[in-house]
Amino acid sequence: MTMLAERPTTTFPFPDGTTAPAPAEWRGLERDGVRLLVASPGGVRHSRFHDLAGHLSPGDLVVVNDSVTEARQLDADLIGRGRVVLHLAQRLDTGWVVEIRSAPDASRAVLDAAEGDVVVTAGLRVTLAEPYPGGRASSPTGLGNRLWRADVTGDVTAELERAGRPIAYGYLDRRYPLDAYQTVFGHRPGSAEMPSAARPFTHPLVTELVTHGIQVAPVTLHTGVSSQEAGEAPGAEWFEVSETTARLVEQTRYAGGRIVAAGTTVTRALESAVVPATGAVKAASGWTDRVITPANPPYVVNGLITGWHDPQASHLLLVEAVAGPELAQAAYDAAVAGDYLWHEFGDSALLLP
């Protein structure tokens, strides 16, 4: 595990009790009916996501992630220890990255497994090979390991189709179907967790954006597990930025429009496709370990649609890098005061520094 030297400066109380317990549709809303906090140098405004087009300008480009969420959570047994929850976090060229969490609701990481331990499901045998990445300890406490490179025996696809469910944690009021974890843009399977910033988009909203002269373009970034501890860097993830999207980004920048990333995953993908010598986005694909922070700021993203992150989460560094620390703090202060809902099914923010 890689620990970051930088820590977010944005501070706020842990949002206990303000986590969205269910998707918007299960709370009596349309997907795009969730709240939208708009923060800019002109101040903070409270809106709804379906009003997004009114907060952007003709000539802006909204970039979205087209990765599809897969059912990567399985009930399992850690041999000699009992029931656990297994997360298949990343498919590697050889083996998988896995995470073992407590049963039945994955509420905490199991940190005291060891090399050679075996996790079994009805159709898979998973042998822990070494801590991930690179054999380094993967617990931020220094005791134990959270992520493992594992050798997997069995038909993973068949097992996930038979018994897999979306990765979820204990703060939801119940389990929800895989469809609840998809966005309207998803068509390339590969994510362990939902690229949630784009979840509130609907087809009518996309049509409205285009009608207002706001373009929408896709990138791909297949997410890993997001349960990083405080100070833990996000792991390497596979991404692709197409020639078409790279060209649209450059045309938008040249014309003076804003590049508004729908989420931290999109920001990471776009910034991983930048040629540092020129600052231009070029078509690119592969694994990225790019971490965007105030000390390593973005080249091209200058607007961000995002959900609400936990205190000290590494994603807050990306938020501060795009929005600036003062605007990020103002947004979080207003969200806490306004009882916005946190996590993947919660409310949204549009940050326009």
Coordinates of C-alpha atoms in Angstrom, one line a residue:
M1 CA 0.0 0.0 0.0
T2 CA 1.2 3.5 -0.8
M3 CA 0.7 6.2 1.9
L4 CA 0.4 9.8 0.7
A5 CA 2.6 12.5 2.2
E6 CA -0.1 15.1 1.6
R7 CA -3.3 15.3 3.7
P8 CA -6.4 17.2 2.8
T9 CA -6.9 20.6 4.5
T10 CA -10.7 20.4 4.2
T11 CA -12.1 19.5 7.6
F12 CA -15.7 18.7 8.6
P13 CA -17.4 16.4 11.1
F14 CA -17.7 12.8 10.1
P15 CA -21.1 12.6 8.4
D16 CA -22.6 9.9 10.7
G17 CA -26.3 9.7 10.1
T18 CA -26.2 11.6 6.8
T19 CA -25.3 8.7 4.5
A20 CA -27.8 7.9 1.8
P21 CA -29.2 4.5 2.9
A22 CA -30.7 3.7 -0.5
P23 CA -30.7 4.8 -4.2
A24 CA -32.7 7.8 -5.0
E25 CA -35.5 5.8 -6.7
W26 CA -36.0 3.8 -3.5
R27 CA -36.3 7.1 -1.6
G28 CA -39.1 8.4 -3.8
L29 CA -37.0 10.5 -6.2
E30 CA -36.0 10.3 -9.8
R31 CA -32.3 9.6 -10.3
D32 CA -31.7 13.3 -11.2
G33 CA -33.8 14.5 -8.3
V34 CA -30.9 14.3 -5.8
R35 CA -29.6 17.6 -4.5
L36 CA -26.9 19.5 -6.2
L37 CA -24.7 22.0 -4.4
V38 CA -23.0 24.4 -6.8
A39 CA -19.9 26.1 -5.6
S40 CA -18.0 28.8 -7.5
P41 CA -16.2 32.0 -6.6
G42 CA -19.6 33.7 -6.7
G43 CA -20.8 31.6 -3.7
V44 CA -22.7 28.5 -3.0
R45 CA -26.1 27.7 -4.4
H46 CA -28.5 24.8 -3.6
S47 CA -30.1 23.1 -6.6
R48 CA -31.2 19.8 -8.0
F49 CA -29.2 17.6 -10.3
H50 CA -31.8 17.9 -13.1
D51 CA -31.0 21.6 -13.2
L52 CA -27.3 20.8 -14.1
A53 CA -27.5 22.4 -17.6
G54 CA -28.5 25.7 -16.1
H55 CA -25.2 25.8 -14.1
L56 CA -23.0 25.1 -17.1
S57 CA -22.3 27.2 -20.3
P58 CA -22.5 26.4 -24.0
G59 CA -19.1 25.2 -25.1
D60 CA -18.4 23.3 -21.9
L61 CA -17.5 19.6 -22.1
V62 CA -18.8 17.1 -19.6
V63 CA -16.6 14.0 -19.5
V64 CA -18.1 10.8 -18.1
N65 CA -17.0 7.2 -17.3
D66 CA -18.5 4.5 -19.4
S67 CA -17.4 1.6 -17.2
V68 CA -20.0 -0.9 -16.1
T69 CA -20.1 -2.1 -12.5
E70 CA -19.7 -5.8 -12.0
A71 CA -21.0 -8.0 -9.2
R72 CA -17.7 -8.5 -7.4
Q73 CA -18.8 -9.3 -3.8
L74 CA -19.1 -12.9 -2.7
D75 CA -19.8 -14.7 0.6
A76 CA -16.9 -17.0 1.4
D77 CA -15.0 -18.9 4.1
L78 CA -11.5 -18.1 5.2
I79 CA -10.4 -21.6 5.9
G80 CA -9.7 -22.0 9.6
R81 CA -11.4 -18.7 10.5
G82 CA -15.0 -18.8 9.3
R83 CA -17.3 -16.7 7.3
V84 CA -16.0 -13.6 5.4
V85 CA -16.9 -11.4 2.5
L86 CA -14.6 -11.5 -0.5
H87 CA -14.1 -8.6 -2.9
L88 CA -12.6 -9.3 -6.3
A89 CA -11.1 -5.8 -6.7
Q90 CA -9.0 -6.0 -9.8
R91 CA -8.3 -8.5 -12.5
L92 CA -4.5 -8.7 -13.1
D93 CA -2.5 -10.2 -15.9
T94 CA -1.7 -13.0 -13.4
G95 CA -4.3 -13.5 -10.7
W96 CA -6.5 -11.0 -8.9
V97 CA -6.3 -8.3 -6.3
V98 CA -8.7 -9.3 -3.5
E99 CA -9.9 -7.8 -0.3
I100 CA -11.3 -9.8 2.6
R101 CA -13.9 -8.1 4.8
S102 CA -16.0 -9.1 7.8
A103 CA -19.2 -11.0 7.3
P104 CA -22.1 -10.4 6.8
D105 CA -22.0 -6.8 5.6
A106 CA -18.3 -6.1 4.8
S107 CA -18.3 -3.4 7.5
R108 CA -14.5 -3.7 8.3
A109 CA -11.4 -5.1 6.6
V110 CA -10.0 -8.4 7.9
L111 CA -6.3 -7.4 8.4
D112 CA -4.8 -10.5 10.0
A113 CA -4.9 -13.0 7.2
A114 CA -1.5 -14.3 6.0
E115 CA 0.3 -15.5 2.9
G116 CA -0.9 -18.9 1.9
D117 CA -4.3 -18.5 3.6
V118 CA -7.1 -19.8 1.4
V119 CA -10.6 -18.3 0.9
V120 CA -13.2 -20.5 -0.7
T121 CA -16.6 -20.0 -2.2
A122 CA -18.8 -22.7 -3.8
G123 CA -16.9 -22.3 -7.1
L124 CA -13.6 -20.6 -6.3
R125 CA -10.5 -21.3 -4.4
V126 CA -8.5 -18.1 -3.7
T127 CA -5.0 -18.4 -2.3
L128 CA -3.4 -15.3 -0.9
A129 CA 0.0 -14.9 -2.6
E130 CA 1.4 -11.6 -1.3
P131 CA 0.3 -8.2 0.0
Y132 CA -0.7 -5.8 -2.8
P133 CA 0.9 -3.8 -4.4
G134 CA 4.4 -5.0 -4.7
G135 CA 4.5 -7.2 -1.6
R136 CA 4.3 -4.2 0.7
A137 CA 2.2 -4.2 3.8
S138 CA -1.3 -3.0 2.9
S139 CA -2.7 -1.8 6.2
P140 CA -2.3 1.9 7.1
T141 CA -2.0 0.9 10.7
G142 CA 1.2 -1.1 9.9
L143 CA -0.5 -4.2 11.3
G144 CA -1.7 -6.7 8.7
N145 CA -2.7 -6.4 5.1
R146 CA -5.9 -5.2 3.5
L147 CA -5.3 -6.0 -0.2
W148 CA -3.7 -9.2 -1.6
R149 CA -2.6 -10.5 -4.9
A150 CA -4.2 -13.9 -5.1
D151 CA -4.2 -16.9 -7.2
V152 CA -7.7 -17.9 -8.1
T153 CA -8.7 -21.4 -9.2
G154 CA -12.2 -21.9 -10.8
D155 CA -14.4 -20.1 -13.3
V156 CA -14.6 -16.5 -12.0
T157 CA -17.2 -15.4 -14.5
A158 CA -19.5 -18.3 -13.8
E159 CA -19.1 -17.8 -10.0
L160 CA -19.9 -14.1 -10.2
E161 CA -22.9 -14.8 -12.4
R162 CA -24.1 -17.5 -9.9
A163 CA -23.5 -15.8 -6.6
G164 CA -21.9 -12.4 -7.1
R165 CA -23.6 -9.2 -5.9
P166 CA -22.5 -5.5 -6.1
I167 CA -19.9 -4.4 -3.6
A168 CA -21.7 -2.7 -0.7
Y169 CA -20.9 -1.8 2.8
G170 CA -22.9 -1.8 6.1
Y171 CA -24.4 1.7 5.8
L172 CA -27.1 0.7 3.3
D173 CA -30.5 -0.3 4.6
R174 CA -30.5 -3.5 2.5
R175 CA -28.9 -5.0 -0.6
Y176 CA -29.8 -3.5 -4.0
P177 CA -29.7 -5.1 -7.4
L178 CA -26.8 -4.7 -9.8
D179 CA -28.9 -2.4 -12.0
A180 CA -29.0 0.1 -9.2
Y181 CA -25.2 0.4 -9.5
Q182 CA -25.1 1.3 -13.2
T183 CA -25.0 4.7 -14.9
V184 CA -26.7 5.6 -18.2
F185 CA -23.2 5.8 -19.8
G186 CA -22.0 2.3 -18.8
H187 CA -21.3 -0.2 -21.6
R188 CA -17.8 -1.5 -20.9
P189 CA -17.8 -4.1 -18.0
G190 CA -14.9 -3.9 -15.6
S191 CA -15.5 -1.9 -12.5
A192 CA -15.5 -3.3 -9.0
E193 CA -17.4 -0.3 -7.6
M194 CA -19.8 2.1 -9.3
P195 CA -18.3 5.3 -10.8
S196 CA -21.0 7.0 -8.7
A197 CA -20.6 10.7 -9.7
A198 CA -22.5 10.0 -13.0
R199 CA -25.3 8.0 -11.3
P200 CA -27.8 11.0 -11.2
F201 CA -27.6 11.5 -15.0
T202 CA -30.6 10.5 -17.0
H203 CA -31.2 10.3 -20.8
P204 CA -33.5 13.4 -20.7
L205 CA -30.8 15.3 -18.8
V206 CA -28.1 14.3 -21.3
T207 CA -30.5 15.5 -24.1
E208 CA -31.0 18.8 -22.3
L209 CA -27.2 19.3 -21.9
V210 CA -26.6 18.7 -25.7
T211 CA -29.6 21.0 -26.5
H212 CA -27.9 23.8 -24.5
G213 CA -24.6 23.4 -26.4
I214 CA -22.9 21.4 -23.7
Q215 CA -21.0 18.4 -25.1
V216 CA -20.7 15.0 -23.4
A217 CA -17.8 12.7 -24.1
P218 CA -16.8 9.3 -22.5
V219 CA -13.6 7.9 -21.1
T220 CA -13.2 4.5 -19.4
L221 CA -11.7 3.8 -16.0
H222 CA -12.4 0.5 -14.4
T223 CA -12.6 1.2 -10.6
G224 CA -11.0 -0.9 -7.9
V225 CA -12.3 -1.0 -4.3
S226 CA -12.8 2.5 -2.8
S227 CA -12.5 1.5 0.9
Q228 CA -9.1 3.2 1.3
E229 CA -8.1 4.1 4.8
A230 CA -7.2 7.7 5.7
G231 CA -4.0 8.7 3.9
E232 CA -4.0 5.6 1.6
A233 CA -3.4 6.3 -2.1
P234 CA -5.8 4.9 -4.6
G235 CA -4.5 1.7 -6.3
A236 CA -3.6 1.4 -9.9
E237 CA -6.6 1.2 -12.3
W238 CA -7.1 0.5 -16.0
F239 CA -8.2 3.4 -18.2
E240 CA -8.7 4.4 -21.8
V241 CA -9.1 7.9 -23.4
S242 CA -10.1 7.6 -27.0
E243 CA -8.8 9.7 -29.9
T244 CA -12.2 11.3 -30.3
T245 CA -12.5 12.3 -26.6
A246 CA -8.9 13.6 -26.6
R247 CA -9.7 15.7 -29.6
L248 CA -12.9 17.1 -28.1
V249 CA -11.0 18.1 -24.9
E250 CA -8.4 20.0 -26.9
Q251 CA -11.0 21.7 -29.1
T252 CA -13.0 22.7 -26.0
R253 CA -9.9 24.1 -24.3
Y254 CA -8.9 26.0 -27.4
A255 CA -12.4 27.6 -27.7
G256 CA -12.3 28.6 -24.0
G257 CA -14.8 26.0 -22.7
R258 CA -14.5 24.2 -19.4
I259 CA -13.6 20.5 -19.0
V260 CA -16.0 19.3 -16.3
A261 CA -15.1 15.8 -15.1
A262 CA -18.0 13.7 -13.8
G263 CA -16.1 12.2 -10.9
T264 CA -12.7 11.4 -9.6
T265 CA -12.4 8.4 -11.9
V266 CA -12.8 10.6 -15.0
T267 CA -10.4 13.2 -13.6
R268 CA -7.8 10.4 -13.1
A269 CA -8.3 9.0 -16.6
L270 CA -8.1 12.4 -18.4
E271 CA -5.0 13.5 -16.4
S272 CA -3.3 10.2 -17.1
A273 CA -3.7 10.9 -20.8
V274 CA -1.9 14.3 -20.6
V275 CA 1.5 14.6 -22.2
P276 CA 3.4 16.6 -19.5
A277 CA 5.7 18.3 -22.0
T278 CA 2.8 20.0 -23.8
G279 CA -0.1 19.7 -21.3
A280 CA -2.2 18.3 -24.1
V281 CA -4.5 15.2 -23.8
K282 CA -3.7 12.4 -26.3
A283 CA -5.3 9.1 -26.8
A284 CA -4.0 6.7 -24.2
S285 CA -4.8 3.4 -22.4
G286 CA -3.3 1.2 -19.8
W287 CA -2.8 1.1 -16.0
T288 CA -2.5 4.3 -14.2
D289 CA -1.3 5.1 -10.7
R290 CA -1.6 8.9 -11.2
V291 CA -2.6 10.5 -7.9
I292 CA -4.0 14.1 -8.3
T293 CA -3.3 16.3 -5.3
P294 CA -2.6 20.1 -4.8
A295 CA 1.1 19.3 -5.2
N296 CA 0.4 17.4 -8.4
P297 CA -2.5 19.3 -9.8
P298 CA -4.6 18.6 -12.9
Y299 CA -3.6 19.9 -16.3
V300 CA -6.9 20.0 -18.1
V301 CA -9.8 19.4 -15.7
N302 CA -11.2 22.7 -14.4
G303 CA -14.7 21.7 -13.2
L304 CA -15.8 18.7 -11.2
I305 CA -19.1 16.9 -10.5
T306 CA -18.7 14.7 -7.5
G307 CA -20.3 13.1 -4.5
W308 CA -19.3 13.7 -0.9
H309 CA -16.2 12.0 0.5
D310 CA -15.3 11.0 4.1
P311 CA -12.9 13.2 6.2
Q312 CA -9.3 12.6 5.3
A313 CA -10.2 10.5 2.2
S314 CA -7.6 10.7 -0.5
H315 CA -10.3 11.8 -3.0
L316 CA -10.5 15.0 -1.0
L317 CA -7.0 15.8 -2.3
L318 CA -8.3 15.5 -5.8
V319 CA -11.2 17.8 -5.0
E320 CA -8.9 20.4 -3.5
A321 CA -6.6 20.1 -6.5
V322 CA -9.4 20.9 -8.9
A323 CA -11.5 23.3 -6.8
G324 CA -8.8 24.9 -4.6
P325 CA -8.8 24.4 -0.8
E326 CA -11.0 27.5 0.0
L327 CA -13.8 26.5 -2.4
A328 CA -13.6 22.9 -1.3
Q329 CA -13.9 23.9 2.4
A330 CA -16.8 26.3 1.6
A331 CA -18.6 23.5 -0.3
Y332 CA -18.2 21.0 2.5
D333 CA -19.2 23.5 5.2
A334 CA -22.4 24.2 3.3
A335 CA -23.1 20.5 2.6
V336 CA -22.8 19.6 6.3
A337 CA -24.9 22.6 7.4
G338 CA -27.5 21.7 4.7
D339 CA -27.7 18.0 5.6
Y340 CA -26.6 16.7 2.2
L341 CA -26.4 12.9 1.9
W342 CA -23.1 11.2 1.6
H343 CA -21.7 8.2 -0.4
E344 CA -22.6 6.5 -3.6
F345 CA -26.4 7.0 -3.5
G346 CA -26.2 10.4 -2.0
D347 CA -26.3 14.0 -3.2
S348 CA -23.9 15.8 -5.6
A349 CA -21.7 18.8 -5.9
L350 CA -20.7 20.9 -8.9
L351 CA -17.4 22.7 -8.3
L352 CA -16.5 25.5 -10.7
P353 CA -13.4 27.3 -9.4

